[in-house]
JSON list of C-alpha atoms in Angstrom, two decimals:
[
{"chain": "A", "resi": 1, "resn": "UNK", "atom": "CA", "xyz": [137.27, 190.94, 162.38]},
{"chain": "A", "resi": 2, "resn": "UNK", "atom": "CA", "xyz": [138.20, 190.22, 158.57]},
{"chain": "A", "resi": 3, "resn": "UNK", "atom": "CA", "xyz": [139.66, 186.84, 159.19]},
{"chain": "A", "resi": 4, "resn": "UNK", "atom": "CA", "xyz": [140.36, 184.46, 156.29]},
{"chain": "A", "resi": 5, "resn": "UNK", "atom": "CA", "xyz": [141.27, 180.74, 156.87]},
{"chain": "A", "resi": 6, "resn": "UNK", "atom": "CA", "xyz": [142.74, 178.22, 154.58]},
{"chain": "A", "resi": 7, "resn": "UNK", "atom": "CA", "xyz": [142.74, 174.47, 154.87]},
{"chain": "A", "resi": 8, "resn": "UNK", "atom": "CA", "xyz": [144.94, 172.45, 154.92]},
{"chain": "A", "resi": 9, "resn": "UNK", "atom": "CA", "xyz": [147.91, 174.43, 156.19]},
{"chain": "A", "resi": 10, "resn": "UNK", "atom": "CA", "xyz": [150.31, 171.98, 154.60]},
{"chain": "A", "resi": 11, "resn": "UNK", "atom": "CA", "xyz": [149.92, 169.01, 152.25]},
{"chain": "A", "resi": 12, "resn": "UNK", "atom": "CA", "xyz": [152.38, 166.44, 151.02]},
{"chain": "A", "resi": 13, "resn": "UNK", "atom": "CA", "xyz": [151.14, 164.24, 148.00]},
{"chain": "A", "resi": 14, "resn": "UNK", "atom": "CA", "xyz": [152.33, 161.99, 145.24]},
{"chain": "A", "resi": 15, "resn": "UNK", "atom": "CA", "xyz": [152.99, 163.01, 141.85]},
{"chain": "A", "resi": 16, "resn": "UNK", "atom": "CA", "xyz": [149.79, 162.62, 139.67]},
{"chain": "A", "resi": 17, "resn": "UNK", "atom": "CA", "xyz": [147.31, 163.21, 142.35]},
{"chain": "A", "resi": 18, "resn": "UNK", "atom": "CA", "xyz": [144.96, 166.14, 142.95]},
{"chain": "A", "resi": 19, "resn": "UNK", "atom": "CA", "xyz": [144.92, 168.45, 145.98]},
{"chain": "A", "resi": 20, "resn": "UNK", "atom": "CA", "xyz": [141.97, 170.70, 146.89]},
{"chain": "A", "resi": 21, "resn": "UNK", "atom": "CA", "xyz": [142.66, 173.77, 148.98]},
{"chain": "A", "resi": 22, "resn": "UNK", "atom": "CA", "xyz": [139.76, 175.66, 150.74]},
{"chain": "A", "resi": 23, "resn": "UNK", "atom": "CA", "xyz": [139.81, 179.43, 151.48]},
{"chain": "A", "resi": 24, "resn": "UNK", "atom": "CA", "xyz": [137.25, 180.85, 153.75]},
{"chain": "A", "resi": 25, "resn": "UNK", "atom": "CA", "xyz": [136.19, 184.19, 154.94]},
{"chain": "A", "resi": 26, "resn": "UNK", "atom": "CA", "xyz": [135.00, 183.72, 158.50]},
{"chain": "A", "resi": 27, "resn": "UNK", "atom": "CA", "xyz": [133.43, 186.94, 159.45]},
{"chain": "A", "resi": 28, "resn": "UNK", "atom": "CA", "xyz": [132.74, 188.85, 156.31]},
{"chain": "A", "resi": 29, "resn": "UNK", "atom": "CA", "xyz": [131.28, 188.30, 152.79]},
{"chain": "A", "resi": 30, "resn": "UNK", "atom": "CA", "xyz": [133.80, 188.21, 150.03]},
{"chain": "A", "resi": 31, "resn": "UNK", "atom": "CA", "xyz": [132.63, 188.91, 146.58]},
{"chain": "A", "resi": 32, "resn": "UNK", "atom": "CA", "xyz": [136.27, 188.60, 145.20]},
{"chain": "A", "resi": 33, "resn": "UNK", "atom": "CA", "xyz": [138.84, 186.12, 146.24]},
{"chain": "A", "resi": 34, "resn": "UNK", "atom": "CA", "xyz": [142.45, 185.88, 145.01]},
{"chain": "A", "resi": 35, "resn": "UNK", "atom": "CA", "xyz": [144.66, 182.92, 144.63]},
{"chain": "A", "resi": 36, "resn": "UNK", "atom": "CA", "xyz": [148.39, 183.58, 144.76]},
{"chain": "A", "resi": 37, "resn": "UNK", "atom": "CA", "xyz": [151.52, 181.31, 144.59]},
{"chain": "A", "resi": 38, "resn": "UNK", "atom": "CA", "xyz": [154.78, 182.23, 146.19]},
{"chain": "A", "resi": 39, "resn": "UNK", "atom": "CA", "xyz": [158.03, 180.40, 145.51]},
{"chain": "A", "resi": 40, "resn": "UNK", "atom": "CA", "xyz": [160.93, 180.85, 148.08]},
{"chain": "A", "resi": 41, "resn": "UNK", "atom": "CA", "xyz": [162.45, 184.48, 148.21]},
{"chain": "A", "resi": 42, "resn": "UNK", "atom": "CA", "xyz": [160.15, 185.49, 145.29]},
{"chain": "A", "resi": 43, "resn": "UNK", "atom": "CA", "xyz": [157.23, 187.72, 145.21]},
{"chain": "A", "resi": 44, "resn": "UNK", "atom": "CA", "xyz": [153.60, 186.82, 145.29]},
{"chain": "A", "resi": 45, "resn": "UNK", "atom": "CA", "xyz": [152.27, 185.68, 141.90]},
{"chain": "A", "resi": 46, "resn": "UNK", "atom": "CA", "xyz": [148.67, 186.30, 141.35]},
{"chain": "A", "resi": 47, "resn": "UNK", "atom": "CA", "xyz": [147.33, 183.07, 139.72]},
{"chain": "A", "resi": 48, "resn": "UNK", "atom": "CA", "xyz": [143.51, 183.96, 139.38]},
{"chain": "A", "resi": 49, "resn": "UNK", "atom": "CA", "xyz": [140.85, 186.10, 140.45]},
{"chain": "A", "resi": 50, "resn": "UNK", "atom": "CA", "xyz": [137.51, 184.57, 141.43]},
{"chain": "A", "resi": 51, "resn": "UNK", "atom": "CA", "xyz": [134.03, 186.21, 141.66]},
{"chain": "A", "resi": 52, "resn": "UNK", "atom": "CA", "xyz": [131.36, 184.63, 143.59]},
{"chain": "A", "resi": 53, "resn": "UNK", "atom": "CA", "xyz": [128.88, 182.81, 141.04]},
{"chain": "A", "resi": 54, "resn": "UNK", "atom": "CA", "xyz": [131.12, 183.43, 138.18]},
{"chain": "A", "resi": 55, "resn": "UNK", "atom": "CA", "xyz": [134.28, 181.82, 136.27]},
{"chain": "A", "resi": 56, "resn": "UNK", "atom": "CA", "xyz": [137.48, 182.75, 137.65]},
{"chain": "A", "resi": 57, "resn": "UNK", "atom": "CA", "xyz": [139.89, 184.97, 135.62]},
{"chain": "A", "resi": 58, "resn": "UNK", "atom": "CA", "xyz": [143.19, 183.47, 135.23]},
{"chain": "A", "resi": 59, "resn": "UNK", "atom": "CA", "xyz": [146.49, 185.29, 134.82]},
{"chain": "A", "resi": 60, "resn": "UNK", "atom": "CA", "xyz": [148.66, 184.67, 131.73]},
{"chain": "A", "resi": 61, "resn": "UNK", "atom": "CA", "xyz": [150.61, 181.46, 132.07]},
{"chain": "A", "resi": 62, "resn": "UNK", "atom": "CA", "xyz": [148.32, 179.85, 134.54]},
{"chain": "A", "resi": 63, "resn": "UNK", "atom": "CA", "xyz": [146.66, 176.73, 133.30]},
{"chain": "A", "resi": 64, "resn": "UNK", "atom": "CA", "xyz": [142.86, 176.95, 134.09]},
{"chain": "A", "resi": 65, "resn": "UNK", "atom": "CA", "xyz": [142.52, 173.26, 133.52]},
{"chain": "A", "resi": 66, "resn": "UNK", "atom": "CA", "xyz": [145.35, 172.39, 135.92]},
{"chain": "A", "resi": 67, "resn": "UNK", "atom": "CA", "xyz": [144.23, 174.98, 138.54]},
{"chain": "A", "resi": 68, "resn": "UNK", "atom": "CA", "xyz": [140.46, 174.56, 139.02]},
{"chain": "A", "resi": 69, "resn": "UNK", "atom": "CA", "xyz": [138.94, 177.34, 141.02]},
{"chain": "A", "resi": 70, "resn": "UNK", "atom": "CA", "xyz": [135.44, 177.35, 142.40]},
{"chain": "A", "resi": 71, "resn": "UNK", "atom": "CA", "xyz": [133.76, 180.23, 144.18]},
{"chain": "A", "resi": 72, "resn": "UNK", "atom": "CA", "xyz": [130.46, 178.78, 144.95]},
{"chain": "A", "resi": 73, "resn": "UNK", "atom": "CA", "xyz": [129.46, 181.10, 147.94]},
{"chain": "A", "resi": 74, "resn": "UNK", "atom": "CA", "xyz": [130.28, 184.41, 149.42]},
{"chain": "A", "resi": 75, "resn": "UNK", "atom": "CA", "xyz": [132.53, 182.88, 152.15]},
{"chain": "A", "resi": 76, "resn": "UNK", "atom": "CA", "xyz": [134.20, 179.89, 150.24]},
{"chain": "A", "resi": 77, "resn": "UNK", "atom": "CA", "xyz": [136.64, 179.61, 147.25]},
{"chain": "A", "resi": 78, "resn": "UNK", "atom": "CA", "xyz": [138.45, 176.33, 146.58]},
{"chain": "A", "resi": 79, "resn": "UNK", "atom": "CA", "xyz": [141.65, 175.85, 144.28]},
{"chain": "A", "resi": 80, "resn": "UNK", "atom": "CA", "xyz": [142.20, 172.24, 143.20]},
{"chain": "A", "resi": 81, "resn": "UNK", "atom": "CA", "xyz": [145.54, 171.39, 141.72]},
{"chain": "A", "resi": 82, "resn": "UNK", "atom": "CA", "xyz": [145.03, 168.57, 139.30]},
{"chain": "A", "resi": 83, "resn": "UNK", "atom": "CA", "xyz": [147.52, 165.92, 138.47]},
{"chain": "A", "resi": 84, "resn": "UNK", "atom": "CA", "xyz": [150.10, 167.75, 140.87]},
{"chain": "A", "resi": 85, "resn": "UNK", "atom": "CA", "xyz": [153.87, 167.43, 139.97]},
{"chain": "A", "resi": 86, "resn": "UNK", "atom": "CA", "xyz": [157.16, 168.24, 141.83]},
{"chain": "A", "resi": 87, "resn": "UNK", "atom": "CA", "xyz": [157.29, 171.75, 140.09]},
{"chain": "A", "resi": 88, "resn": "UNK", "atom": "CA", "xyz": [153.78, 172.70, 141.51]},
{"chain": "A", "resi": 89, "resn": "UNK", "atom": "CA", "xyz": [155.43, 172.51, 145.09]},
{"chain": "A", "resi": 90, "resn": "UNK", "atom": "CA", "xyz": [154.92, 176.01, 146.41]},
{"chain": "A", "resi": 91, "resn": "UNK", "atom": "CA", "xyz": [153.30, 178.26, 148.97]},
{"chain": "A", "resi": 92, "resn": "UNK", "atom": "CA", "xyz": [149.66, 179.08, 147.85]},
{"chain": "A", "resi": 93, "resn": "UNK", "atom": "CA", "xyz": [147.83, 181.90, 149.49]},
{"chain": "A", "resi": 94, "resn": "UNK", "atom": "CA", "xyz": [144.41, 183.01, 149.20]},
{"chain": "A", "resi": 95, "resn": "UNK", "atom": "CA", "xyz": [142.96, 186.50, 149.97]},
{"chain": "A", "resi": 96, "resn": "UNK", "atom": "CA", "xyz": [139.50, 187.95, 150.16]},
{"chain": "A", "resi": 97, "resn": "UNK", "atom": "CA", "xyz": [138.06, 191.34, 149.55]},
{"chain": "A", "resi": 98, "resn": "UNK", "atom": "CA", "xyz": [135.13, 192.36, 151.56]},
{"chain": "A", "resi": 99, "resn": "UNK", "atom": "CA", "xyz": [132.11, 193.30, 149.67]},
{"chain": "A", "resi": 100, "resn": "UNK", "atom": "CA", "xyz": [131.52, 196.97, 149.87]},
{"chain": "A", "resi": 101, "resn": "UNK", "atom": "CA", "xyz": [134.88, 197.78, 151.43]},
{"chain": "A", "resi": 102, "resn": "UNK", "atom": "CA", "xyz": [136.02, 201.26, 151.33]},
{"chain": "A", "resi": 103, "resn": "UNK", "atom": "CA", "xyz": [139.54, 200.61, 150.84]},
{"chain": "A", "resi": 104, "resn": "UNK", "atom": "CA", "xyz": [139.34, 197.31, 148.70]},
{"chain": "A", "resi": 105, "resn": "UNK", "atom": "CA", "xyz": [141.86, 195.79, 151.00]},
{"chain": "A", "resi": 106, "resn": "UNK", "atom": "CA", "xyz": [142.87, 192.24, 150.78]},
{"chain": "A", "resi": 107, "resn": "UNK", "atom": "CA", "xyz": [142.79, 189.98, 153.63]},
{"chain": "A", "resi": 108, "resn": "UNK", "atom": "CA", "xyz": [145.18, 187.05, 153.50]},
{"chain": "A", "resi": 109, "resn": "UNK", "atom": "CA", "xyz": [144.63, 183.46, 154.53]},
{"chain": "A", "resi": 110, "resn": "UNK", "atom": "CA", "xyz": [147.60, 181.82, 156.25]},
{"chain": "A", "resi": 111, "resn": "UNK", "atom": "CA", "xyz": [148.80, 179.98, 153.18]},
{"chain": "A", "resi": 112, "resn": "UNK", "atom": "CA", "xyz": [149.00, 176.25, 152.27]},
{"chain": "A", "resi": 113, "resn": "UNK", "atom": "CA", "xyz": [152.32, 174.78, 151.77]},
{"chain": "A", "resi": 114, "resn": "UNK", "atom": "CA", "xyz": [152.19, 172.08, 149.01]},
{"chain": "A", "resi": 115, "resn": "UNK", "atom": "CA", "xyz": [154.82, 169.59, 148.46]},
{"chain": "A", "resi": 116, "resn": "UNK", "atom": "CA", "xyz": [154.55, 167.22, 145.69]},
{"chain": "A", "resi": 117, "resn": "UNK", "atom": "CA", "xyz": [156.85, 164.24, 145.82]},
{"chain": "B", "resi": 1, "resn": "UNK", "atom": "CA", "xyz": [154.46, 198.06, 132.01]},
{"chain": "B", "resi": 2, "resn": "UNK", "atom": "CA", "xyz": [153.88, 197.89, 135.81]},
{"chain": "B", "resi": 3, "resn": "UNK", "atom": "CA", "xyz": [156.74, 197.82, 138.15]},
{"chain": "B", "resi": 4, "resn": "UNK", "atom": "CA", "xyz": [157.67, 198.07, 141.85]},
{"chain": "B", "resi": 5, "resn": "UNK", "atom": "CA", "xyz": [161.18, 199.06, 143.05]},
{"chain": "B", "resi": 6, "resn": "UNK", "atom": "CA", "xyz": [162.22, 198.49, 146.60]},
{"chain": "B", "resi": 7, "resn": "UNK", "atom": "CA", "xyz": [165.58, 197.67, 148.25]},
{"chain": "B", "resi": 8, "resn": "UNK", "atom": "CA", "xyz": [166.13, 194.01, 148.45]},
{"chain": "B", "resi": 9, "resn": "UNK", "atom": "CA", "xyz": [167.52, 194.10, 152.06]},
{"chain": "B", "resi": 10, "resn": "UNK", "atom": "CA", "xyz": [168.10, 196.40, 154.71]},
{"chain": "B", "resi": 11, "resn": "UNK", "atom": "CA", "xyz": [169.65, 196.16, 158.18]},
{"chain": "B", "resi": 12, "resn": "UNK", "atom": "CA", "xyz": [168.71, 198.16, 161.27]},
{"chain": "B", "resi": 13, "resn": "UNK", "atom": "CA", "xyz": [169.44, 198.12, 165.10]},
{"chain": "B", "resi": 14, "resn": "UNK", "atom": "CA", "xyz": [166.86, 197.41, 167.73]},
{"chain": "B", "resi": 15, "resn": "UNK", "atom": "CA", "xyz": [165.34, 200.63, 168.98]},
{"chain": "B", "resi": 16, "resn": "UNK", "atom": "CA", "xyz": [166.36, 202.59, 166.01]},
{"chain": "B", "resi": 17, "resn": "UNK", "atom": "CA", "xyz": [164.26, 203.96, 163.20]},
{"chain": "B", "resi": 18, "resn": "UNK", "atom": "CA", "xyz": [164.11, 202.80, 159.53]},
{"chain": "B", "resi": 19, "resn": "UNK", "atom": "CA", "xyz": [162.59, 204.10, 156.28]},
{"chain": "B", "resi": 20, "resn": "UNK", "atom": "CA", "xyz": [161.90, 201.63, 153.52]},
{"chain": "B", "resi": 21, "resn": "UNK", "atom": "CA", "xyz": [161.23, 203.43, 150.17]},
{"chain": "B", "resi": 22, "resn": "UNK", "atom": "CA", "xyz": [159.15, 202.24, 147.16]},
{"chain": "B", "resi": 23, "resn": "UNK", "atom": "CA", "xyz": [158.77, 203.58, 143.73]},
{"chain": "B", "resi": 24, "resn": "UNK", "atom": "CA", "xyz": [156.30, 202.29, 141.35]},
{"chain": "B", "resi": 25, "resn": "UNK", "atom": "CA", "xyz": [154.69, 202.46, 138.03]},
{"chain": "B", "resi": 26, "resn": "UNK", "atom": "CA", "xyz": [151.12, 201.27, 137.51]},
{"chain": "B", "resi": 27, "resn": "UNK", "atom": "CA", "xyz": [148.27, 201.31, 135.04]},
{"chain": "B", "resi": 28, "resn": "UNK", "atom": "CA", "xyz": [145.98, 203.73, 136.77]},
{"chain": "B", "resi": 29, "resn": "UNK", "atom": "CA", "xyz": [146.23, 203.90, 140.52]},
{"chain": "B", "resi": 30, "resn": "UNK", "atom": "CA", "xyz": [143.80, 203.21, 143.37]},
{"chain": "B", "resi": 31, "resn": "UNK", "atom": "CA", "xyz": [145.88, 203.49, 146.42]},
{"chain": "B", "resi": 32, "resn": "UNK", "atom": "CA", "xyz": [148.86, 201.75, 147.93]},
{"chain": "B", "resi": 33, "resn": "UNK", "atom": "CA", "xyz": [149.29, 199.13, 150.61]},
{"chain": "B", "resi": 34, "resn": "UNK", "atom": "CA", "xyz": [152.15, 198.02, 152.67]},
{"chain": "B", "resi": 35, "resn": "UNK", "atom": "CA", "xyz": [152.15, 194.58, 154.06]},
{"chain": "B", "resi": 36, "resn": "UNK", "atom": "CA", "xyz": [154.57, 192.64, 156.43]},
{"chain": "B", "resi": 37, "resn": "UNK", "atom": "CA", "xyz": [155.44, 189.09, 155.70]},
{"chain": "B", "resi": 38, "resn": "UNK", "atom": "CA", "xyz": [157.33, 186.88, 158.11]},
{"chain": "B", "resi": 39, "resn": "UNK", "atom": "CA", "xyz": [159.15, 183.98, 156.59]},
{"chain": "B", "resi": 40, "resn": "UNK", "atom": "CA", "xyz": [156.78, 181.05, 155.81]},
{"chain": "B", "resi": 41, "resn": "UNK", "atom": "CA", "xyz": [153.64, 183.07, 156.55]},
{"chain": "B", "resi": 42, "resn": "UNK", "atom": "CA", "xyz": [151.12, 185.20, 154.50]},
{"chain": "B", "resi": 43, "resn": "UNK", "atom": "CA", "xyz": [151.22, 188.85, 154.30]},
{"chain": "B", "resi": 44, "resn": "UNK", "atom": "CA", "xyz": [149.43, 190.99, 156.91]},
{"chain": "B", "resi": 45, "resn": "UNK", "atom": "CA", "xyz": [148.20, 194.37, 156.28]},
{"chain": "B", "resi": 46, "resn": "UNK", "atom": "CA", "xyz": [149.88, 197.42, 157.79]},
{"chain": "B", "resi": 47, "resn": "UNK", "atom": "CA", "xyz": [148.87, 200.52, 155.93]},
{"chain": "B", "resi": 48, "resn": "UNK", "atom": "CA", "xyz": [146.97, 202.02, 153.03]},
{"chain": "B", "resi": 49, "resn": "UNK", "atom": "CA", "xyz": [147.55, 205.34, 151.49]},
{"chain": "B", "resi": 50, "resn": "UNK", "atom": "CA", "xyz": [145.29, 206.83, 148.70]},
{"chain": "B", "resi": 51, "resn": "UNK", "atom": "CA", "xyz": [145.89, 210.57, 149.00]},
{"chain": "B", "resi": 52, "resn": "UNK", "atom": "CA", "xyz": [149.28, 212.46, 149.28]},
{"chain": "B", "resi": 53, "resn": "UNK", "atom": "CA", "xyz": [150.73, 212.64, 152.70]},
{"chain": "B", "resi": 54, "resn": "UNK", "atom": "CA", "xyz": [151.78, 210.72, 155.85]},
{"chain": "B", "resi": 55, "resn": "UNK", "atom": "CA", "xyz": [149.49, 208.15, 157.65]},
{"chain": "B", "resi": 56, "resn": "UNK", "atom": "CA", "xyz": [150.65, 207.29, 161.05]},
{"chain": "B", "resi": 57, "resn": "UNK", "atom": "CA", "xyz": [149.64, 204.08, 162.89]},
{"chain": "B", "resi": 58, "resn": "UNK", "atom": "CA", "xyz": [151.47, 203.58, 166.26]},
{"chain": "B", "resi": 59, "resn": "UNK", "atom": "CA", "xyz": [155.00, 202.67, 165.47]},
{"chain": "B", "resi": 60, "resn": "UNK", "atom": "CA", "xyz": [154.57, 202.52, 161.74]},
{"chain": "B", "resi": 61, "resn": "UNK", "atom": "CA", "xyz": [153.85, 205.38, 159.23]},
{"chain": "B", "resi": 62, "resn": "UNK", "atom": "CA", "xyz": [153.52, 205.47, 155.38]},
{"chain": "B", "resi": 63, "resn": "UNK", "atom": "CA", "xyz": [153.80, 208.23, 153.28]},
{"chain": "B", "resi": 64, "resn": "UNK", "atom": "CA", "xyz": [152.80, 208.72, 149.54]},
{"chain": "B", "resi": 65, "resn": "UNK", "atom": "CA", "xyz": [153.43, 211.07, 146.74]},
{"chain": "B", "resi": 66, "resn": "UNK", "atom": "CA", "xyz": [151.28, 210.13, 143.81]},
{"chain": "B", "resi": 67, "resn": "UNK", "atom": "CA", "xyz": [153.06, 212.78, 141.41]},
{"chain": "B", "resi": 68, "resn": "UNK", "atom": "CA", "xyz": [156.41, 211.00, 142.11]},
{"chain": "B", "resi": 69, "resn": "UNK", "atom": "CA", "xyz": [155.13, 207.36, 142.28]},
{"chain": "B", "resi": 70, "resn": "UNK", "atom": "CA", "xyz": [156.84, 207.21, 145.62]},
{"chain": "B", "resi": 71, "resn": "UNK", "atom": "CA", "xyz": [155.98, 205.79, 149.04]},
{"chain": "B", "resi": 72, "resn": "UNK", "atom": "CA", "xyz": [157.81, 204.85, 152.00]},
{"chain": "B", "resi": 73, "resn": "UNK", "atom": "CA", "xyz": [157.21, 202.94, 155.18]},
{"chain": "B", "resi": 74, "resn": "UNK", "atom": "CA", "xyz": [158.72, 204.22, 158.35]},
{"chain": "B", "resi": 75, "resn": "UNK", "atom": "CA", "xyz": [159.07, 201.92, 161.26]},
{"chain": "B", "resi": 76, "resn": "UNK", "atom": "CA", "xyz": [160.22, 203.56, 164.73]},
{"chain": "B", "resi": 77, "resn": "UNK", "atom": "CA", "xyz": [161.34, 201.93, 167.96]},
{"chain": "B", "resi": 78, "resn": "UNK", "atom": "CA", "xyz": [162.31, 198.85, 166.02]},
{"chain": "B", "resi": 79, "resn": "UNK", "atom": "CA", "xyz": [161.87, 195.38, 167.84]},
{"chain": "B", "resi": 80, "resn": "UNK", "atom": "CA", "xyz": [163.38, 192.09, 166.99]},
{"chain": "B", "resi": 81, "resn": "UNK", "atom": "CA", "xyz": [159.96, 190.93, 166.09]},
{"chain": "B", "resi": 82, "resn": "UNK", "atom": "CA", "xyz": [159.90, 193.46, 163.12]},
{"chain": "B", "resi": 83, "resn": "UNK", "atom": "CA", "xyz": [162.42, 191.35, 161.24]},
{"chain": "B", "resi": 84, "resn": "UNK", "atom": "CA", "xyz": [160.42, 190.50, 158.15]},
{"chain": "B", "resi": 85, "resn": "UNK", "atom": "CA", "xyz": [159.76, 191.20, 154.56]},
{"chain": "B", "resi": 86, "resn": "UNK", "atom": "CA", "xyz": [157.88, 194.41, 153.74]},
{"chain": "B", "resi": 87, "resn": "UNK", "atom": "CA", "xyz": [155.89, 194.48, 150.73]},
{"chain": "B", "resi": 88, "resn": "UNK", "atom": "CA", "xyz": [154.75, 197.79, 149.00]},
{"chain": "B", "resi": 89, "resn": "UNK", "atom": "CA", "xyz": [151.69, 197.07, 146.70]},
{"chain": "B", "resi": 90, "resn": "UNK", "atom": "CA", "xyz": [150.13, 199.51, 144.66]},
{"chain": "B", "resi": 91, "resn": "UNK", "atom": "CA", "xyz": [146.78, 198.92, 143.30]},
{"chain": "B", "resi": 92, "resn": "UNK", "atom": "CA", "xyz": [146.10, 199.45, 139.73]},
{"chain": "B", "resi": 93, "resn": "UNK", "atom": "CA", "xyz": [142.87, 200.71, 137.80]},
{"chain": "B", "resi": 94, "resn": "UNK", "atom": "CA", "xyz": [141.45, 197.06, 137.88]},
{"chain": "B", "resi": 95, "resn": "UNK", "atom": "CA", "xyz": [141.92, 197.18, 141.70]},
{"chain": "B", "resi": 96, "resn": "UNK", "atom": "CA", "xyz": [144.46, 194.48, 141.61]},
{"chain": "B", "resi": 97, "resn": "UNK", "atom": "CA", "xyz": [147.46, 194.73, 143.92]},
{"chain": "B", "resi": 98, "resn": "UNK", "atom": "CA", "xyz": [150.78, 194.85, 141.92]},
{"chain": "B", "resi": 99, "resn": "UNK", "atom": "CA", "xyz": [153.51, 192.85, 143.87]},
{"chain": "B", "resi": 100, "resn": "UNK", "atom": "CA", "xyz": [157.21, 193.43, 143.99]},
{"chain": "B", "resi": 101, "resn": "UNK", "atom": "CA", "xyz": [159.73, 191.05, 145.75]},
{"chain": "B", "resi": 102, "resn": "UNK", "atom": "CA", "xyz": [159.65, 193.17, 148.93]},
{"chain": "B", "resi": 103, "resn": "UNK", "atom": "CA", "xyz": [162.46, 194.28, 151.20]},
{"chain": "B", "resi": 104, "resn": "UNK", "atom": "CA", "xyz": [163.90, 191.89, 153.78]},
{"chain": "B", "resi": 105, "resn": "UNK", "atom": "CA", "xyz": [164.43, 193.96, 156.88]},
{"chain": "B", "resi": 106, "resn": "UNK", "atom": "CA", "xyz": [166.99, 192.46, 159.45]},
{"chain": "B", "resi": 107, "resn": "UNK", "atom": "CA", "xyz": [167.01, 193.79, 162.88]},
{"chain": "B", "resi": 108, "resn": "UNK", "atom": "CA", "xyz": [170.16, 193.37, 164.90]},
{"chain": "B", "resi": 109, "resn": "UNK", "atom": "CA", "xyz": [170.51, 193.83, 168.71]}
]
């Protein structure tokens, strides 16, 4: 149980275009989903926390108008990177926390590797 | 501030035992997680400690001392597939995980 999927697994796009990444909890309901970014050989960086039905909470330094997050249901959150630039190339990982979980454990999706040309 | 301290890299031999230490400082504490992350992949859950002591799960064990802000992950009977980064992630008072850069573990035959 507790499987999280992400789509797409990898994407290559041209500078200036927008890219949408989906995160789904397949066998549980996730009241909270997290979006992380990880550059090579660096730690996971939390970008934002999204709660179902409300606006996402962005970490300091993360532009909310550039990284649009929508958490419309208990099983789906989306991250849209708008007007992507080469510096946005990174590994984007989502995680989900199960509603009513005893441990508040985060289950991670497999990640999406974004390359902006 | 919030801080995680782990060795950057460790090397061990196949079949041996290795202990990865972690010290942390967080605003509040709601338990500590250990995750394994292979290169190019997302982290996978290994263990969770919220009370002091040792939690054993197969070849992996994790220990916590809240008063010392200290945890370790113990890996026994090392296998080549255990080569990965190991991330110590305490959870703060807001139930957010605090991430460090992790420890890269290299297993040699």
